[in-house]
mmCIF file of C-alpha atoms and ligand atoms in Angstrom:
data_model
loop_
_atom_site.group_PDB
_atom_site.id
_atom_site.type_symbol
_atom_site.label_atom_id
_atom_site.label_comp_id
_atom_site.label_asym_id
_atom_site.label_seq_id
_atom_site.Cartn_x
_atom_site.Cartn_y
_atom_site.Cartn_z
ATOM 1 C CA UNK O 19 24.952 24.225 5.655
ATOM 2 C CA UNK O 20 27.934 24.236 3.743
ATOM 3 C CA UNK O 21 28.154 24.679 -0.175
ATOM 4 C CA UNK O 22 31.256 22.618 -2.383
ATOM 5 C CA UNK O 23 29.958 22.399 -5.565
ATOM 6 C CA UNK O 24 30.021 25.974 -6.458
ATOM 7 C CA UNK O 25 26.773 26.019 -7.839
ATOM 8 C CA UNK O 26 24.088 29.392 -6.412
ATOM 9 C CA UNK O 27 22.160 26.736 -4.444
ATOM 10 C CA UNK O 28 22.266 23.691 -3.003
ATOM 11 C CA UNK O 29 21.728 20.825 -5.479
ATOM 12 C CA UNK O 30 19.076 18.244 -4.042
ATOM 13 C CA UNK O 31 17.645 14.984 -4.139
ATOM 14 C CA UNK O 32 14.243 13.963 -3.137
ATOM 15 C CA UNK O 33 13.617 10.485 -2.004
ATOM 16 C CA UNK O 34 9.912 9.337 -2.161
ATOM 17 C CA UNK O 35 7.845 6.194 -2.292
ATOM 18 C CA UNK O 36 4.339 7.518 -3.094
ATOM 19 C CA UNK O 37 1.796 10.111 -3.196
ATOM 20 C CA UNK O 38 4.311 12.612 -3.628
ATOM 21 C CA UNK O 39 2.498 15.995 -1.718
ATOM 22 C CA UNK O 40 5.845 16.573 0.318
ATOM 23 C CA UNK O 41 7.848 16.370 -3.286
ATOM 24 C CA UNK O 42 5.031 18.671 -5.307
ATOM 25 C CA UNK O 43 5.558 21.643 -1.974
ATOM 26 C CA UNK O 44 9.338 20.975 -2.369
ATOM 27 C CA UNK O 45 9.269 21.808 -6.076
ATOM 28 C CA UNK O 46 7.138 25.115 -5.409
ATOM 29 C CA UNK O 47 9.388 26.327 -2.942
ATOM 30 C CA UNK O 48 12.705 25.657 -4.368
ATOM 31 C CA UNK O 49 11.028 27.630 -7.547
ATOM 32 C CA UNK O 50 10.981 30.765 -5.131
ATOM 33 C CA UNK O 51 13.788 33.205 -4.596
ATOM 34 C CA UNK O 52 13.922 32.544 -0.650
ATOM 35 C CA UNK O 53 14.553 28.756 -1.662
ATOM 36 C CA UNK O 54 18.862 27.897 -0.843
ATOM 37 C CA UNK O 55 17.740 24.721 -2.842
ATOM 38 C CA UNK O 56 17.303 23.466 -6.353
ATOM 39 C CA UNK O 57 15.700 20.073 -6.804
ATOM 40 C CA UNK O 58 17.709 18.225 -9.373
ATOM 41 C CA UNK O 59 16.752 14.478 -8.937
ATOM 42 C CA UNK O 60 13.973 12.199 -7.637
ATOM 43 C CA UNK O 61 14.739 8.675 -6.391
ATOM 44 C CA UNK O 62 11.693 6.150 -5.942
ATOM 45 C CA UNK O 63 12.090 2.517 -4.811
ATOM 46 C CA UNK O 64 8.401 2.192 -6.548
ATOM 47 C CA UNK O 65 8.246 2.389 -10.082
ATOM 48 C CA UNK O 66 4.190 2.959 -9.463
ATOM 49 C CA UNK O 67 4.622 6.494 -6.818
ATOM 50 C CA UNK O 68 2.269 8.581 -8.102
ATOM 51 C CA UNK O 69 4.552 11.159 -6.895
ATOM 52 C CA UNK O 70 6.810 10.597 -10.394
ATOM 53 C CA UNK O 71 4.150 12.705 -12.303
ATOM 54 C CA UNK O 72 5.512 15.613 -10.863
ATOM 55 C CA UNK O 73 9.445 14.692 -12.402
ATOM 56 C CA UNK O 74 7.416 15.211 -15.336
ATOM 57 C CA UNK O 75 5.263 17.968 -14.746
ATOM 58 C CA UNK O 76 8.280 19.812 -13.419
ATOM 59 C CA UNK O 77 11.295 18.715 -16.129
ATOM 60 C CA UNK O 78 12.790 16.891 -12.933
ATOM 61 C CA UNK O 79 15.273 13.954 -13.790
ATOM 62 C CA UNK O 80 14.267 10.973 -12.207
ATOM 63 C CA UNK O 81 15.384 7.224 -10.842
ATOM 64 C CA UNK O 82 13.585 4.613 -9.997
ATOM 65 C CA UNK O 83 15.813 2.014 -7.578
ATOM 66 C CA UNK O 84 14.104 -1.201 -6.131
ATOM 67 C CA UNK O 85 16.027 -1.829 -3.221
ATOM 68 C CA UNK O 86 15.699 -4.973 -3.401
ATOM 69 C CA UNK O 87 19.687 -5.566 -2.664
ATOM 70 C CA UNK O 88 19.797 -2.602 -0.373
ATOM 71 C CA UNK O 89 23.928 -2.615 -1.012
ATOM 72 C CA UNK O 90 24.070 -3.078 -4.210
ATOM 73 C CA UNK O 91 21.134 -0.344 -5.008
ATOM 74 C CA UNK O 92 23.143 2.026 -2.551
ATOM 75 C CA UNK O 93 26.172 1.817 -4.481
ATOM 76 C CA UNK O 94 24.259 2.438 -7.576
ATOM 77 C CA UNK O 95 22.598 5.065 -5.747
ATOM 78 C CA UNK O 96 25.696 7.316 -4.274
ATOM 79 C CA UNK O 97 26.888 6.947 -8.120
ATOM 80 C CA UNK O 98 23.901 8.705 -9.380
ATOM 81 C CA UNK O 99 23.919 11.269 -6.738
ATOM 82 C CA UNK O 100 27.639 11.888 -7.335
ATOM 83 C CA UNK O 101 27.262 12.501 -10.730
ATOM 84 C CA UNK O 102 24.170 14.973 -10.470
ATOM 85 C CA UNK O 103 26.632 16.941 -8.107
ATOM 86 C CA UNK O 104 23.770 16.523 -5.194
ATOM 87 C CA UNK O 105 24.570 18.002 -1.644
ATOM 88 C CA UNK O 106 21.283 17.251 0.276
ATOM 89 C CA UNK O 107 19.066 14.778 0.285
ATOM 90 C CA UNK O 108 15.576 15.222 1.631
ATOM 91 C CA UNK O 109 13.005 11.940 2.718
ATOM 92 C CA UNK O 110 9.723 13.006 1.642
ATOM 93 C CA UNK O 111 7.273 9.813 1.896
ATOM 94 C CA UNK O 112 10.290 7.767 1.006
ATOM 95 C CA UNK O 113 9.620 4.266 3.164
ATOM 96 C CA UNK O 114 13.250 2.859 2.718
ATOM 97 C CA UNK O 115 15.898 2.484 6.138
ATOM 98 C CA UNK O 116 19.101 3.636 4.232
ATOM 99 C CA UNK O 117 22.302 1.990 5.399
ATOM 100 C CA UNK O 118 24.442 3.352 8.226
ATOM 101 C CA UNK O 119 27.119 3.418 5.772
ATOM 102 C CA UNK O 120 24.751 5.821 3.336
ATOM 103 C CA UNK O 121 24.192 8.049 5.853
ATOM 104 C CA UNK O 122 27.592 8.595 6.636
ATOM 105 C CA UNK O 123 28.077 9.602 3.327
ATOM 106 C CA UNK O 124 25.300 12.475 3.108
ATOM 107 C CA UNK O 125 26.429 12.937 7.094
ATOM 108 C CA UNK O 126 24.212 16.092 8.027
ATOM 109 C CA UNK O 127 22.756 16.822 5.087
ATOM 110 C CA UNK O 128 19.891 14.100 4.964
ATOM 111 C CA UNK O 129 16.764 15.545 5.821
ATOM 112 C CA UNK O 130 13.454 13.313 6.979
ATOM 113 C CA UNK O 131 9.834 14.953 7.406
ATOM 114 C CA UNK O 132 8.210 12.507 10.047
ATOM 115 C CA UNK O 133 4.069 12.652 10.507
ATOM 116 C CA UNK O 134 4.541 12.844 14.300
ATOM 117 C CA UNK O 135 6.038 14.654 17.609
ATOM 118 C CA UNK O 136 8.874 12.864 17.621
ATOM 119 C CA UNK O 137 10.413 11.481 19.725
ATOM 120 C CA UNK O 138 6.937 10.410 19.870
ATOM 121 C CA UNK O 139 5.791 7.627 17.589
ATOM 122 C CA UNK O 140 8.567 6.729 15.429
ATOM 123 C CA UNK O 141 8.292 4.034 12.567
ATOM 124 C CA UNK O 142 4.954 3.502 11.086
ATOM 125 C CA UNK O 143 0.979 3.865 11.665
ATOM 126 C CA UNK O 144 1.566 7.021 13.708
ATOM 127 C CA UNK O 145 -1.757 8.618 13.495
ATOM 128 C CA UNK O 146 -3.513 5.571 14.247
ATOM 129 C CA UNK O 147 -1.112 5.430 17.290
ATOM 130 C CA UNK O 148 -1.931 8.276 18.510
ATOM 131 C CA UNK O 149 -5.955 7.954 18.530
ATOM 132 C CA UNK O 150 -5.270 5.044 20.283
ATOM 133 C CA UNK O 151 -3.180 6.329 23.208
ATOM 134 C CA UNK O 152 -6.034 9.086 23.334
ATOM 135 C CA UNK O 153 -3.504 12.090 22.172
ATOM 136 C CA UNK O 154 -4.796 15.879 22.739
ATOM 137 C CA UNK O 155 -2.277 16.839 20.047
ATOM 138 C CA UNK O 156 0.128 15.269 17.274
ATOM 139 C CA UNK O 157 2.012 17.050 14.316
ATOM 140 C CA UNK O 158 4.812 16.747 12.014
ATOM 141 C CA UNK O 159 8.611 17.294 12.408
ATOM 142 C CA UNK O 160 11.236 17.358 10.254
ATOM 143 C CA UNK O 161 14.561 16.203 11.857
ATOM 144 C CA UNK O 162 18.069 15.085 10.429
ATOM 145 C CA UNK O 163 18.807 11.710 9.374
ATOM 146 C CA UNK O 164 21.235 9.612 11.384
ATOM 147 C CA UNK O 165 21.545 5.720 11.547
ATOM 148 C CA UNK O 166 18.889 4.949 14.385
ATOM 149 C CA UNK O 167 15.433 5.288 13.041
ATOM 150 C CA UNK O 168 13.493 8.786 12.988
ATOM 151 C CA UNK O 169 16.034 9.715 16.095
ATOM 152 C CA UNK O 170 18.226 12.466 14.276
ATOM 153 C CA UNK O 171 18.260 15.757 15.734
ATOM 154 C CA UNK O 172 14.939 17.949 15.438
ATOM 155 C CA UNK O 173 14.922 20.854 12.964
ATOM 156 C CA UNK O 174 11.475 22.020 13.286
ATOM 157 C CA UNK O 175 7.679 20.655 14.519
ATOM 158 C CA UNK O 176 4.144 22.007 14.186
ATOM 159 C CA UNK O 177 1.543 21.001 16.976
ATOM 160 C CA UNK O 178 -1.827 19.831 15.179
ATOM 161 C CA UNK O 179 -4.715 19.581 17.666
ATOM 162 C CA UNK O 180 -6.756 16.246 17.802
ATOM 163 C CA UNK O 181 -10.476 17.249 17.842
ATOM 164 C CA UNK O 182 -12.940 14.659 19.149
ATOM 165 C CA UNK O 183 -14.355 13.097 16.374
ATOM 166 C CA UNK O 184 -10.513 12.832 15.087
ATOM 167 C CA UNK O 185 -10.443 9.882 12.311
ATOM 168 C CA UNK O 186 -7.387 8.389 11.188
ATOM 169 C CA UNK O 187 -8.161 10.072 7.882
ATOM 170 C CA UNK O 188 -8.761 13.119 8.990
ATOM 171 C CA UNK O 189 -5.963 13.435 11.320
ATOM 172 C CA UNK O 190 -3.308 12.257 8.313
ATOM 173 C CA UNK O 191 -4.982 15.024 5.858
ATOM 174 C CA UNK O 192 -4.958 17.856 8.373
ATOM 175 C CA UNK O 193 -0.658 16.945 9.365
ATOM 176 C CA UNK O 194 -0.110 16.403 5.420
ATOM 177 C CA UNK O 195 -1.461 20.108 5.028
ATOM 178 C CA UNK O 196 1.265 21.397 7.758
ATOM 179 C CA UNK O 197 4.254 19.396 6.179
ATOM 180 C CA UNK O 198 3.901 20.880 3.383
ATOM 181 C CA UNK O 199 4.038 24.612 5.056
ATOM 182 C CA UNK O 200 6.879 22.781 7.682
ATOM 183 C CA UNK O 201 9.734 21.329 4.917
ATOM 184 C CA UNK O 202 10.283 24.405 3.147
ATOM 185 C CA UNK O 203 10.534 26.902 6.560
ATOM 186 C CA UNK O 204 12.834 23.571 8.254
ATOM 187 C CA UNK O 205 15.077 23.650 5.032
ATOM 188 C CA UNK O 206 15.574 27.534 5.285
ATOM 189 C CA UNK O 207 16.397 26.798 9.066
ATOM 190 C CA UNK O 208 18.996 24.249 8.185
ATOM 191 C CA UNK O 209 20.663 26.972 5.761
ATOM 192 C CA UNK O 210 20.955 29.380 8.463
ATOM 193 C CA UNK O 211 22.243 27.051 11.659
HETATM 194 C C1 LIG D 30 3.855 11.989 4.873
HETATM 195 O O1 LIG D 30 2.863 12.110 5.855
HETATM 196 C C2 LIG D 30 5.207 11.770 5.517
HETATM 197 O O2 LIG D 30 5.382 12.480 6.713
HETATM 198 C C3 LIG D 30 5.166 10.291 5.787
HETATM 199 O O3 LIG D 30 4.564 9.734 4.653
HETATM 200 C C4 LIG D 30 3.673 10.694 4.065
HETATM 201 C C5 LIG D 30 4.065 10.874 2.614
HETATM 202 O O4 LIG D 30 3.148 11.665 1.938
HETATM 203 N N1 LIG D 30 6.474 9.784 5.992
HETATM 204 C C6 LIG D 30 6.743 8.772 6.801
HETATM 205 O O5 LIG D 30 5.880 8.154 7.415
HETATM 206 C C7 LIG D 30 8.205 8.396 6.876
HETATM 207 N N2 LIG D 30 8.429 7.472 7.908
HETATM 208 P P1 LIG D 30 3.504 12.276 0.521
HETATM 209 O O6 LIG D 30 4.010 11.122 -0.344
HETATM 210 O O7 LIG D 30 2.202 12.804 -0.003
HETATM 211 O O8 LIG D 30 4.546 13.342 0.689
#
């Protein structure tokens, strides 16, 4: 990936809409000296995402967007990002479709962790999904952003096996705990295509 800015590393955004795990790993790593990232904004479209504890926990700026008028909050949004100098964005948990017209701004440098094999199971309620169609395995990839949903091109995946007594739960706690190993070696990838 390409630097402009002239900064040391690659100024980021995170996008979230929750829980915030994906975001709290991202912060740790881009911390470390093997991170080509620093995390300078978080965007929420939910005012509530627990996730925005860690913007203060961490000294991260932080904006919260409704998205209610997706155009109008996307030209508010590429305003923001402009003026925080940000270069990448990453989706972590962030349950928004941006605009075609967004993504051609950020083209290539939007980033999407996914709680599936894609192209397996795009959209939403993967795990449950997968219990249902009797999987042996599912996992987590992380995958560029481009304007048809979870389709971009695949950076990295990790395989999680699906034991027998597999819950819904437990399946979403055990591909949570490889996302968060996943982002940060997919990110370091990306830097080195
Ligand atoms: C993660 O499992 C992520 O892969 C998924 O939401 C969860 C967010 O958790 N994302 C999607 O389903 C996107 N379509 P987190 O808020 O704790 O990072």
């Amino acid at each position: 990936m390409v630097l402009s800015t002239g900064y040391n590393k690659t100024r980021t955004a995170v996008f979230i809409s929750g829980t915030g795990s994906n975001l709290k790993s991202l912060i740790k790593f881009s911390k470390t000296n093997k991170s080509p990232i620093t995390i300078e904004i978080v965007i929420s479209n939910n005012s509530k995402a627990k996730g925005l504890d860690y913007t203060k926990k961490y000294n991260i700026k932080k904006k919260v967007l409704d998205f209610k008028n997706k155009n109008l909050t996307e030209n508010n949004l590429l305003i923001i990002l402009k003026t925080n100098n940000i270069e990448m964005i990453c989706l972590a948990g962030f349950m928004k479709i941006l605009s075609k017209n967004f993504i051609k701004k950020f083209k290539g440098k939007i980033l999407n962790i996914h709680p599936s094999l894609l192209p397996k199971y795009k959209g939403l309620n993967t795990h449950k999904r997968a219990l249902n169609n009797k999987e042996k395995y599912s996992g987590c990839t992380v995958h560029f952003v481009n304007d048809r949903l979870d389709s971009g091109k695949i950076i990295m995946q990790k395989k999680v096996k699906i034991s027998k007594k597999e819950t819904e739960a437990s399946l979403a706690k055990k591909i949570l705990f490889q996302e968060h190993k996943l982002y940060p070696k997919a990110i370091i990838k990306v830097f080195n295509l």
